[in-house]
Short mmCIF file of N, CA, C and O in Angstrom, two decimals:
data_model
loop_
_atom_site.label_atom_id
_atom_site.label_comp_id
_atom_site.label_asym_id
_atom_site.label_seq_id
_atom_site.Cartn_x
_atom_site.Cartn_y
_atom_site.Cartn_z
N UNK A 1 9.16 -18.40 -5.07
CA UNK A 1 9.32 -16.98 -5.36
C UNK A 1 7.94 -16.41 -5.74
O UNK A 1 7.27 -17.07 -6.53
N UNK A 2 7.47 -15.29 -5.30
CA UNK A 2 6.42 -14.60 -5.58
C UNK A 2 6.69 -13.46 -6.89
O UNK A 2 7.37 -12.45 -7.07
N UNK A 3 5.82 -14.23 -7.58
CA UNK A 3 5.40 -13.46 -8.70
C UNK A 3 4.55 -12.08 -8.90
O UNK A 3 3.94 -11.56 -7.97
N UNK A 4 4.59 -11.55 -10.22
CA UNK A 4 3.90 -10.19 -10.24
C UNK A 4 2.25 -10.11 -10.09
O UNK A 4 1.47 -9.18 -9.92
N UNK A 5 2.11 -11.64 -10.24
CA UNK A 5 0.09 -11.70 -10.13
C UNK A 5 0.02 -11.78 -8.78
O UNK A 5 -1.02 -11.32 -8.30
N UNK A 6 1.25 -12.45 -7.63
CA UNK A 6 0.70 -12.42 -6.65
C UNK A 6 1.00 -11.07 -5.98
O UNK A 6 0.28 -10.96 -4.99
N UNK A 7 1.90 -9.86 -6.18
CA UNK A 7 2.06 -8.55 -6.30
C UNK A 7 0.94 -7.66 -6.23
O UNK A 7 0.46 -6.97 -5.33
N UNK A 8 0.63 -7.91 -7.58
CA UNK A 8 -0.78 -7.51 -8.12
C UNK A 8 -1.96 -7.78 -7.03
O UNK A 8 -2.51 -6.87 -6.41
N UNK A 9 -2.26 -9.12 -6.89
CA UNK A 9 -3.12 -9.09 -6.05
C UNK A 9 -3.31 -8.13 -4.80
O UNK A 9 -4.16 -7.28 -4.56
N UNK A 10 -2.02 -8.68 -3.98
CA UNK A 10 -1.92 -8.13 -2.49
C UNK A 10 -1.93 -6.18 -3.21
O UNK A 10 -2.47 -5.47 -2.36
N UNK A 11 -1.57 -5.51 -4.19
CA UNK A 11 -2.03 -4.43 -4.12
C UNK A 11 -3.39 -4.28 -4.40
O UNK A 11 -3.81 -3.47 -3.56
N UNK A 12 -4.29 -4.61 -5.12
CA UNK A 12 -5.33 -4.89 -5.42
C UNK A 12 -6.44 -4.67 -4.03
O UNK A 12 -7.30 -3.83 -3.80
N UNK A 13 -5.89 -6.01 -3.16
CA UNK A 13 -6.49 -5.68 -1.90
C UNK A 13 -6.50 -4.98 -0.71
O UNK A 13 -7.31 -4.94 0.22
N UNK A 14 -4.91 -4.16 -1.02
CA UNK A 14 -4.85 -3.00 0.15
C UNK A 14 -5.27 -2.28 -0.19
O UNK A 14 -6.03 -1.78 0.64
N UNK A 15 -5.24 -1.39 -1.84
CA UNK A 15 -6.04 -0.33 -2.49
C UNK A 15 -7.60 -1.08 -1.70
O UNK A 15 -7.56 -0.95 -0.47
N UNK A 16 -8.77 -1.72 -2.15
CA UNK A 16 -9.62 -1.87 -1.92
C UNK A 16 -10.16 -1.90 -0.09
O UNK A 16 -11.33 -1.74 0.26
N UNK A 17 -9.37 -2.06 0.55
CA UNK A 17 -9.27 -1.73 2.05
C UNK A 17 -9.42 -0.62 2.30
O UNK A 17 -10.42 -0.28 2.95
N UNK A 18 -8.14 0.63 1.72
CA UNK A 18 -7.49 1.66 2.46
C UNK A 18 -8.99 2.17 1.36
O UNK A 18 -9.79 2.68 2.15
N UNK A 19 -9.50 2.21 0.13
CA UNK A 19 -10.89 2.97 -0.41
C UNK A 19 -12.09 2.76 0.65
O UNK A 19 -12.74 3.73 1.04
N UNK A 20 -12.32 1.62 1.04
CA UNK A 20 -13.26 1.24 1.84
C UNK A 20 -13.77 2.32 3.12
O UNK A 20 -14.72 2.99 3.54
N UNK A 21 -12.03 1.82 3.44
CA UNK A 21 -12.07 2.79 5.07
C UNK A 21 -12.44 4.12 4.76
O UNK A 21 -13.48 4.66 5.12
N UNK A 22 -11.35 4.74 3.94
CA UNK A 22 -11.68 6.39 3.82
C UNK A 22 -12.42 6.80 3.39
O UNK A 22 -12.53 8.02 3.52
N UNK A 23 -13.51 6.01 2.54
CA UNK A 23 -14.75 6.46 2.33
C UNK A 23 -16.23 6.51 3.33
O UNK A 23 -17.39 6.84 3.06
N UNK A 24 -15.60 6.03 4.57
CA UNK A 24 -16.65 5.89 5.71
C UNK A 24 -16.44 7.29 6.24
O UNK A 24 -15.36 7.82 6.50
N UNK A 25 -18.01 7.97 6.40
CA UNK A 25 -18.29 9.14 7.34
C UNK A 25 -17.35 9.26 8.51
O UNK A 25 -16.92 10.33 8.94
N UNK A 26 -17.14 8.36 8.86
CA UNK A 26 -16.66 8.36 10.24
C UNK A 26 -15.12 8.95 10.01
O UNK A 26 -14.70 9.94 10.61
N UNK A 27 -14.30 8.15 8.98
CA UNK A 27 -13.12 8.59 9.20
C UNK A 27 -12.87 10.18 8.28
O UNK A 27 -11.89 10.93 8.37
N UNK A 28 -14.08 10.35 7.44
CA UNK A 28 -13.82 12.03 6.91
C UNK A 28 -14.26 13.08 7.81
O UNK A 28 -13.85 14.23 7.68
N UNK A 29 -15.47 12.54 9.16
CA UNK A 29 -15.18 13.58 10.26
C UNK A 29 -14.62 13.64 10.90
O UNK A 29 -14.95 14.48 11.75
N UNK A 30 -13.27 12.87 11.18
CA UNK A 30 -12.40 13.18 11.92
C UNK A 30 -11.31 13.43 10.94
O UNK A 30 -11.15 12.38 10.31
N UNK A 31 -10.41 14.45 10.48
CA UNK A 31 -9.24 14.59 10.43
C UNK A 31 -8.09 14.03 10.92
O UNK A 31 -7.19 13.48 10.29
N UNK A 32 -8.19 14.23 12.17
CA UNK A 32 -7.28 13.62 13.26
C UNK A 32 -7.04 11.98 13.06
O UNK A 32 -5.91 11.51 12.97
N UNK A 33 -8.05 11.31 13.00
CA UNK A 33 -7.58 9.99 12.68
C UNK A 33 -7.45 9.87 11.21
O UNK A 33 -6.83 8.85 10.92
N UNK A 34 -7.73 10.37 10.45
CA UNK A 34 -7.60 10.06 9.08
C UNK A 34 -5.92 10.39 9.12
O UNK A 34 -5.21 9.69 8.41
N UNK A 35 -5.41 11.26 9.80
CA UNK A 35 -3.51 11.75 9.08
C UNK A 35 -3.11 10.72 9.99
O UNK A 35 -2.03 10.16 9.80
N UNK A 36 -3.73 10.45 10.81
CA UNK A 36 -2.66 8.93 11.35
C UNK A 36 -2.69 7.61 10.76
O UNK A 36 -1.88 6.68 10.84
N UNK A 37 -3.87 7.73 10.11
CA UNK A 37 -3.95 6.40 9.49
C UNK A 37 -3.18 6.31 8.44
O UNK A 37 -2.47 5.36 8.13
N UNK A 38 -3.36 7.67 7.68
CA UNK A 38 -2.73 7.88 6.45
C UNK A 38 -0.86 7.55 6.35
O UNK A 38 -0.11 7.15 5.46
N UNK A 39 -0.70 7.98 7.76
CA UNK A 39 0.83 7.99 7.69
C UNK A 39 0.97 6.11 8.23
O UNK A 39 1.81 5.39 7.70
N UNK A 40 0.19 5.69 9.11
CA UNK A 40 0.61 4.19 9.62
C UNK A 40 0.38 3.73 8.45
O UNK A 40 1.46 3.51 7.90
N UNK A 41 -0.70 3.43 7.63
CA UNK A 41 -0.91 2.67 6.45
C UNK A 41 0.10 2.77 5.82
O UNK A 41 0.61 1.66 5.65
N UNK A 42 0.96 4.01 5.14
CA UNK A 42 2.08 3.94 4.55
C UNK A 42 3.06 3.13 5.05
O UNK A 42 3.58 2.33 4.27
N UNK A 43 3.53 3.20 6.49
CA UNK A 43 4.36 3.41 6.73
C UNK A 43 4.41 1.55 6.61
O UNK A 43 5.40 1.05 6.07
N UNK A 44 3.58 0.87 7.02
CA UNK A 44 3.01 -0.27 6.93
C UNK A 44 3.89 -0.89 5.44
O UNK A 44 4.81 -1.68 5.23
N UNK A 45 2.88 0.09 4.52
CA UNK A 45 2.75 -1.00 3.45
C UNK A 45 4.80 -0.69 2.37
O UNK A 45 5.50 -1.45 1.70
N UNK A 46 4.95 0.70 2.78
CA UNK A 46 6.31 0.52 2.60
C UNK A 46 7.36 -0.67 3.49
O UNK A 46 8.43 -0.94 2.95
N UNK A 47 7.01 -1.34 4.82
CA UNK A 47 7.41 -2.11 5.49
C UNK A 47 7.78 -3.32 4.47
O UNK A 47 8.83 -3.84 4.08
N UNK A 48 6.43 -3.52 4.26
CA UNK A 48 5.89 -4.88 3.12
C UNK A 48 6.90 -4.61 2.19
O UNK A 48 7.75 -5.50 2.19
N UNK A 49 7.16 -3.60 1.30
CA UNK A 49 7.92 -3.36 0.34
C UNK A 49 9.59 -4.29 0.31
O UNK A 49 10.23 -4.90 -0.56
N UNK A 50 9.77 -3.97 1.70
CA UNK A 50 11.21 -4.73 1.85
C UNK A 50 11.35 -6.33 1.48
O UNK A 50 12.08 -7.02 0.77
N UNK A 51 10.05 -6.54 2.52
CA UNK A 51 9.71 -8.04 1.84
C UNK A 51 9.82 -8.54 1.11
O UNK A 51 10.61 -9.48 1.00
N UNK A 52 8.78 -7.98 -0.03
CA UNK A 52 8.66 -8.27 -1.14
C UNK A 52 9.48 -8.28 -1.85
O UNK A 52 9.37 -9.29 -2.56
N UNK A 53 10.53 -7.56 -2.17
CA UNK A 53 11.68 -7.53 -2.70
C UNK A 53 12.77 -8.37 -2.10
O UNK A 53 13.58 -8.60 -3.00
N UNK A 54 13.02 -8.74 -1.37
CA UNK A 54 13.90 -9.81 -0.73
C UNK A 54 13.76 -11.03 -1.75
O UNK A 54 14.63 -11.59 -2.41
N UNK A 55 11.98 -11.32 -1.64
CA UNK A 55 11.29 -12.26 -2.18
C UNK A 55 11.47 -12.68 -3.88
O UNK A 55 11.26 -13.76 -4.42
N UNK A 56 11.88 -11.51 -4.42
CA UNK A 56 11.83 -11.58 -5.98
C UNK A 56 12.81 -10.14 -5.82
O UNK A 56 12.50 -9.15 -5.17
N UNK A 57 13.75 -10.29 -6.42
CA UNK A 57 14.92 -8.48 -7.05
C UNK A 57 14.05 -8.02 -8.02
O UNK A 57 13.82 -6.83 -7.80
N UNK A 58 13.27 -8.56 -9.31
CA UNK A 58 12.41 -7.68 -10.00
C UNK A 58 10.97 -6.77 -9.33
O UNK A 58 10.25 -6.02 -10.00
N UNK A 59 10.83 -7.02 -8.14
CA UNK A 59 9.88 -6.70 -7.96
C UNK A 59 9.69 -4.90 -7.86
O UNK A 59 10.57 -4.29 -7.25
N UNK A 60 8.88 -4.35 -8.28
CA UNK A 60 9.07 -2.91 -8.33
C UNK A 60 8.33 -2.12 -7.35
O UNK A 60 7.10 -2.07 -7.27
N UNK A 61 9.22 -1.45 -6.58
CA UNK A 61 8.39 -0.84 -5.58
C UNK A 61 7.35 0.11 -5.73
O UNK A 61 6.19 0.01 -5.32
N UNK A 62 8.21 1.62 -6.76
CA UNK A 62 7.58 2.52 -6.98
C UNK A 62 6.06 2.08 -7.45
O UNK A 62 5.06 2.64 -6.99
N UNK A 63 5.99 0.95 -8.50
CA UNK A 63 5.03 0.63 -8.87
C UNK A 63 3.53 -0.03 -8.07
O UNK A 63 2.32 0.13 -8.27
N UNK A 64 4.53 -1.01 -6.87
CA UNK A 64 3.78 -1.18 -6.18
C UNK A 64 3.09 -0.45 -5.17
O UNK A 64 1.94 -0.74 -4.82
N UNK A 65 3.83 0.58 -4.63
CA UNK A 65 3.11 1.80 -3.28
C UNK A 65 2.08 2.16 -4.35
O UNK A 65 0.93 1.85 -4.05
N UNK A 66 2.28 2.84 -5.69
CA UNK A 66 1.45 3.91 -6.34
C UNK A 66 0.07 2.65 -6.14
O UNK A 66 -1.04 3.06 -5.82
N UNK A 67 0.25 1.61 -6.29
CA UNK A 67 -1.24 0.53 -6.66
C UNK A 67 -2.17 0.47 -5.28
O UNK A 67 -3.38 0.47 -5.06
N UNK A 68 -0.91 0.41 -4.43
CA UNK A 68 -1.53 0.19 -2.87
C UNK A 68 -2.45 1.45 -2.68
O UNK A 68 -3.55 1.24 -2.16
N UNK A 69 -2.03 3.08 -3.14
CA UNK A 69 -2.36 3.66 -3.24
C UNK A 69 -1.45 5.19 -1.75
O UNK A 69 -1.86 5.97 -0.89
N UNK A 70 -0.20 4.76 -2.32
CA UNK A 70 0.79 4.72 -1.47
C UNK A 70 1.62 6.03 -2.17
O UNK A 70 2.13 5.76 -3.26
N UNK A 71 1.81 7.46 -1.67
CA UNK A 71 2.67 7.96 -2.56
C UNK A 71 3.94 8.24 -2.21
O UNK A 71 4.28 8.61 -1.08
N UNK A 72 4.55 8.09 -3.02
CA UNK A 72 6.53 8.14 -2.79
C UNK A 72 6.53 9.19 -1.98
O UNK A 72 5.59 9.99 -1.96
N UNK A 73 7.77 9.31 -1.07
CA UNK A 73 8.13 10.61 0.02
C UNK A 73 9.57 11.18 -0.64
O UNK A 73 10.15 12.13 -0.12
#
């Protein structure tokens, strides 16, 4: 069973990805790819969400999108 450090982590490193990317020139002059990414990345890491929870019932979603850097719809 996966625990909250290993939780932690994997948000840890999608936050540090999805900062990476959107802080490159490239993706703030385009608009256009930035709202697609914005919506696949979500749509992605809410995917994961199901997972994870299968994996462990305590696991908290809300908590986890906000870390990924993920906001509720």
């Amino acid at each position: 069973m996966m625990t909250r450090m290993d939780f932690e982590l994997m948000a840890k490193s999608f936050k540090a990805g999805l900062d990476s990317f959107t802080d490159s020139p490239e993706f703030i002059a385009q608009p256009t790819v930035a709202y697609h990414f914005a919506d696949g990345y979500g749509a992605a890491v809410r995917q994961l969400t199901i997972a994870l929870k299968k994996s462990n019932p305590r696991f908290d979603e809300k908590r986890f999108l906000k870390a990924c850097g993920v906001e509720e719809r």
